[in-house]
Coordinates of C-alpha atoms in Angstrom, one line a residue:
X1 CA 0.0 0.0 0.0
X2 CA 1.4 3.4 -1.0
X3 CA 1.8 6.0 1.8
X4 CA -0.8 8.8 1.9
X5 CA 0.7 12.1 0.9
X6 CA 0.1 14.8 3.5
X7 CA 1.0 18.4 2.5
X8 CA 3.2 20.4 4.7
X9 CA 1.5 22.8 7.1
X10 CA 3.1 26.0 8.4
X11 CA 3.0 26.7 12.1
X12 CA 3.2 30.5 12.4
X13 CA 2.3 33.7 14.2
X14 CA 0.3 36.1 12.1
X15 CA 1.2 39.8 12.4
X16 CA -1.3 42.2 13.9
X17 CA -3.3 44.4 11.5
X18 CA -1.1 47.5 11.7
X19 CA 2.1 45.5 11.0
X20 CA 0.5 43.3 8.4
X21 CA -0.8 46.4 6.5
X22 CA 2.6 48.0 6.5
X23 CA 4.3 44.8 5.2
X24 CA 1.5 44.3 2.5
X25 CA 2.0 47.9 1.3
X26 CA 5.7 47.2 0.9
X27 CA 5.0 43.9 -0.9
X28 CA 2.5 45.6 -3.2
X29 CA 5.1 48.3 -4.0
X30 CA 7.6 45.5 -5.1
X31 CA 4.9 44.2 -7.5
X32 CA 4.4 47.8 -8.9
X33 CA 8.1 48.5 -9.2
X34 CA 9.5 45.1 -10.2
X35 CA 6.6 42.8 -11.0
X36 CA 7.3 40.6 -8.0
X37 CA 4.1 39.1 -6.6
X38 CA 4.7 35.4 -5.8
X39 CA 4.9 36.1 -2.1
X40 CA 1.3 37.3 -2.2
X41 CA 0.3 33.6 -2.4
X42 CA 0.4 33.9 1.4
X43 CA -1.6 37.1 1.9
X44 CA -1.1 37.1 5.7
X45 CA 2.4 38.3 6.8
X46 CA 3.7 36.0 9.5
X47 CA 6.6 34.5 11.4
X48 CA 7.1 30.8 10.6
X49 CA 8.2 28.4 13.4
X50 CA 8.0 25.1 11.6
X51 CA 6.9 23.4 8.5
X52 CA 5.4 20.0 9.3
X53 CA 3.6 17.1 7.8
X54 CA 1.4 15.5 10.5
X55 CA -0.8 12.3 10.8
X56 CA -3.8 14.1 12.3
X57 CA -4.6 17.7 11.9
X58 CA -7.0 17.5 14.9
X59 CA -4.1 16.4 17.1
X60 CA -1.9 19.3 15.9
X61 CA -4.7 21.7 16.6
X62 CA -5.0 20.3 20.2
X63 CA -1.4 20.6 21.1
X64 CA -1.1 24.2 19.6
X65 CA -4.3 25.2 21.4
X66 CA -2.6 24.1 24.6
X67 CA 0.6 26.0 23.9
X68 CA -1.3 29.2 23.1
X69 CA -3.4 28.8 26.2
X70 CA -0.3 29.0 28.3
X71 CA 1.6 31.7 26.4
X72 CA 1.5 35.4 27.2
X73 CA 1.6 37.9 24.4
X74 CA 5.1 39.5 23.9
X75 CA 6.9 41.9 21.7
X76 CA 9.4 40.9 19.0
X77 CA 11.7 43.3 17.1
X78 CA 12.9 43.4 13.5
X79 CA 15.8 45.2 11.9
X80 CA 17.5 45.4 8.5
X81 CA 17.1 43.2 5.5
X82 CA 18.3 39.7 4.6
X83 CA 18.7 37.5 1.6
X84 CA 18.7 33.7 1.2
X85 CA 20.7 33.3 -2.0
X86 CA 19.9 31.0 -4.9
X87 CA 18.5 31.1 -8.4
X88 CA 15.4 32.8 -6.9
X89 CA 16.7 34.7 -3.9
X90 CA 14.4 35.3 -0.9
X91 CA 14.4 38.8 0.4
X92 CA 13.2 39.1 4.0
X93 CA 13.1 41.2 7.1
X94 CA 14.9 39.4 10.0
X95 CA 13.1 39.0 13.3
X96 CA 15.6 39.2 16.2
X97 CA 15.6 36.1 18.3
X98 CA 14.8 36.8 21.9
X99 CA 14.3 34.7 25.0
X100 CA 10.5 34.8 24.6
X101 CA 10.7 33.9 20.9
X102 CA 13.2 31.1 21.4
X103 CA 11.2 29.7 24.3
X104 CA 8.0 29.7 22.3
X105 CA 9.8 28.0 19.3
X106 CA 11.2 25.2 21.6
X107 CA 7.7 24.6 23.1
X108 CA 6.2 24.3 19.6
X109 CA 8.9 21.8 18.5
X110 CA 8.5 19.8 21.7
X111 CA 4.7 19.7 21.5
X112 CA 4.6 18.8 17.8
X113 CA 7.5 16.3 17.7
X114 CA 5.3 13.1 18.4
X115 CA 2.9 14.2 15.6
X116 CA 5.3 15.0 12.8
X117 CA 5.8 12.6 9.9
X118 CA 8.3 15.0 8.4
X119 CA 9.5 18.5 8.9
X120 CA 12.0 20.9 7.3
X121 CA 15.6 21.1 8.3
X122 CA 15.4 24.9 8.9
X123 CA 13.0 24.5 11.8
X124 CA 15.6 23.1 14.2
X125 CA 16.6 25.4 17.1
X126 CA 20.2 25.8 15.7
X127 CA 19.1 26.6 12.1
X128 CA 15.9 28.6 12.7
X129 CA 16.0 32.1 11.4
X130 CA 12.7 33.9 12.1
X131 CA 11.8 36.3 9.3
X132 CA 9.1 38.1 7.3
X133 CA 9.3 37.3 3.6
X134 CA 9.0 40.3 1.2
X135 CA 9.9 38.5 -2.1
X136 CA 10.5 34.8 -3.1
X137 CA 10.1 32.4 -6.0
X138 CA 9.8 35.0 -8.8
X139 CA 13.0 36.9 -8.0
X140 CA 16.3 36.6 -10.0
X141 CA 19.9 37.3 -9.1
X142 CA 19.7 40.2 -11.7
X143 CA 16.8 41.8 -9.9
X144 CA 18.4 41.5 -6.5
X145 CA 20.6 44.6 -6.7
X146 CA 17.8 47.0 -7.9
X147 CA 15.3 45.6 -5.4
X148 CA 17.7 46.0 -2.5
X149 CA 18.6 49.5 -3.6
X150 CA 14.9 50.3 -3.7
X151 CA 14.2 48.8 -0.2
X152 CA 17.3 50.5 1.2
X153 CA 15.5 53.8 1.1
X154 CA 13.4 52.6 4.1
X155 CA 14.0 51.4 7.6
X156 CA 12.8 48.1 8.9
X157 CA 12.9 48.5 12.7
X158 CA 9.5 47.2 13.6
X159 CA 7.9 46.3 16.9
X160 CA 5.8 43.2 16.5
X161 CA 3.0 42.1 18.9
X162 CA 3.2 38.3 19.0
X163 CA -0.3 37.3 20.2
X164 CA -1.2 34.0 18.4
X165 CA -0.3 30.8 16.8
X166 CA -1.8 30.0 13.4
X167 CA -1.7 26.9 11.1
X168 CA -1.5 27.8 7.4
X169 CA -2.4 25.2 4.8
X170 CA -2.0 25.2 1.1
X171 CA -5.1 25.6 -1.0
X172 CA -4.2 25.5 -4.7
X173 CA -1.6 28.3 -5.1
X174 CA -2.4 30.1 -1.8
X175 CA -1.6 29.5 1.8
X176 CA -4.5 30.4 4.1
X177 CA -5.2 30.2 7.8
X178 CA -6.6 26.8 8.9
X179 CA -6.9 27.8 12.5
X180 CA -5.7 30.7 14.8
X181 CA -5.1 30.3 18.5
X182 CA -4.9 33.5 20.5
X183 CA -2.5 33.6 23.4
X184 CA -4.3 33.3 26.8
X185 CA -1.4 33.0 29.3
X186 CA -2.1 36.4 30.7
X187 CA -5.6 35.3 31.7
X188 CA -4.3 32.5 33.9
X189 CA -1.9 34.5 36.1
X190 CA -2.5 34.2 39.8
X191 CA -4.3 37.2 41.2
X192 CA -3.0 38.4 44.6
X193 CA -5.5 38.0 47.4
X194 CA -6.9 41.3 48.7
X195 CA -6.6 39.8 52.2
X196 CA -2.9 39.1 52.2
X197 CA -1.0 41.0 54.9
X198 CA 2.5 42.2 54.9
X199 CA 4.9 39.9 56.7

């Protein structure tokens, strides 16, 4: 019996509306100036933690719901621009790794490990480079210089509110949110008793 092919899912955090609008305006300007639009196959700007093929989507949803329930919203920062070289270079905004971001990434990997049939090599803690993609697939080495010169006119020091986990799934040419889990850790903090007395 042939194995059932299960497409890879992306485990991500979606950007809040303000940040997403800014990134999408930038992506749209790259389409206007250079005809680059492949990145728009994923219309929701995001940070990716892991690409994974899993046996049961319902089980993945359950473990990510649990991670989100015990995670407090936090702030992440971006700076500069980066390039993954190749025949179709990827242009991206790096997200700085912080204690909060690293801790969340490790918890996701640990929670999903028993469910994964396969994953990508760049999801491991030593290789993971969180980023927000601006252009990919339809870029060329020849376009890289002019595009970077164009982007160099702007700054990319963003403050990102990280407030959710989202599963993105492929539907034809697009990647769309399958499920979004809002962080709820701040709701479960212990509330000091009004009747506690100073020692």
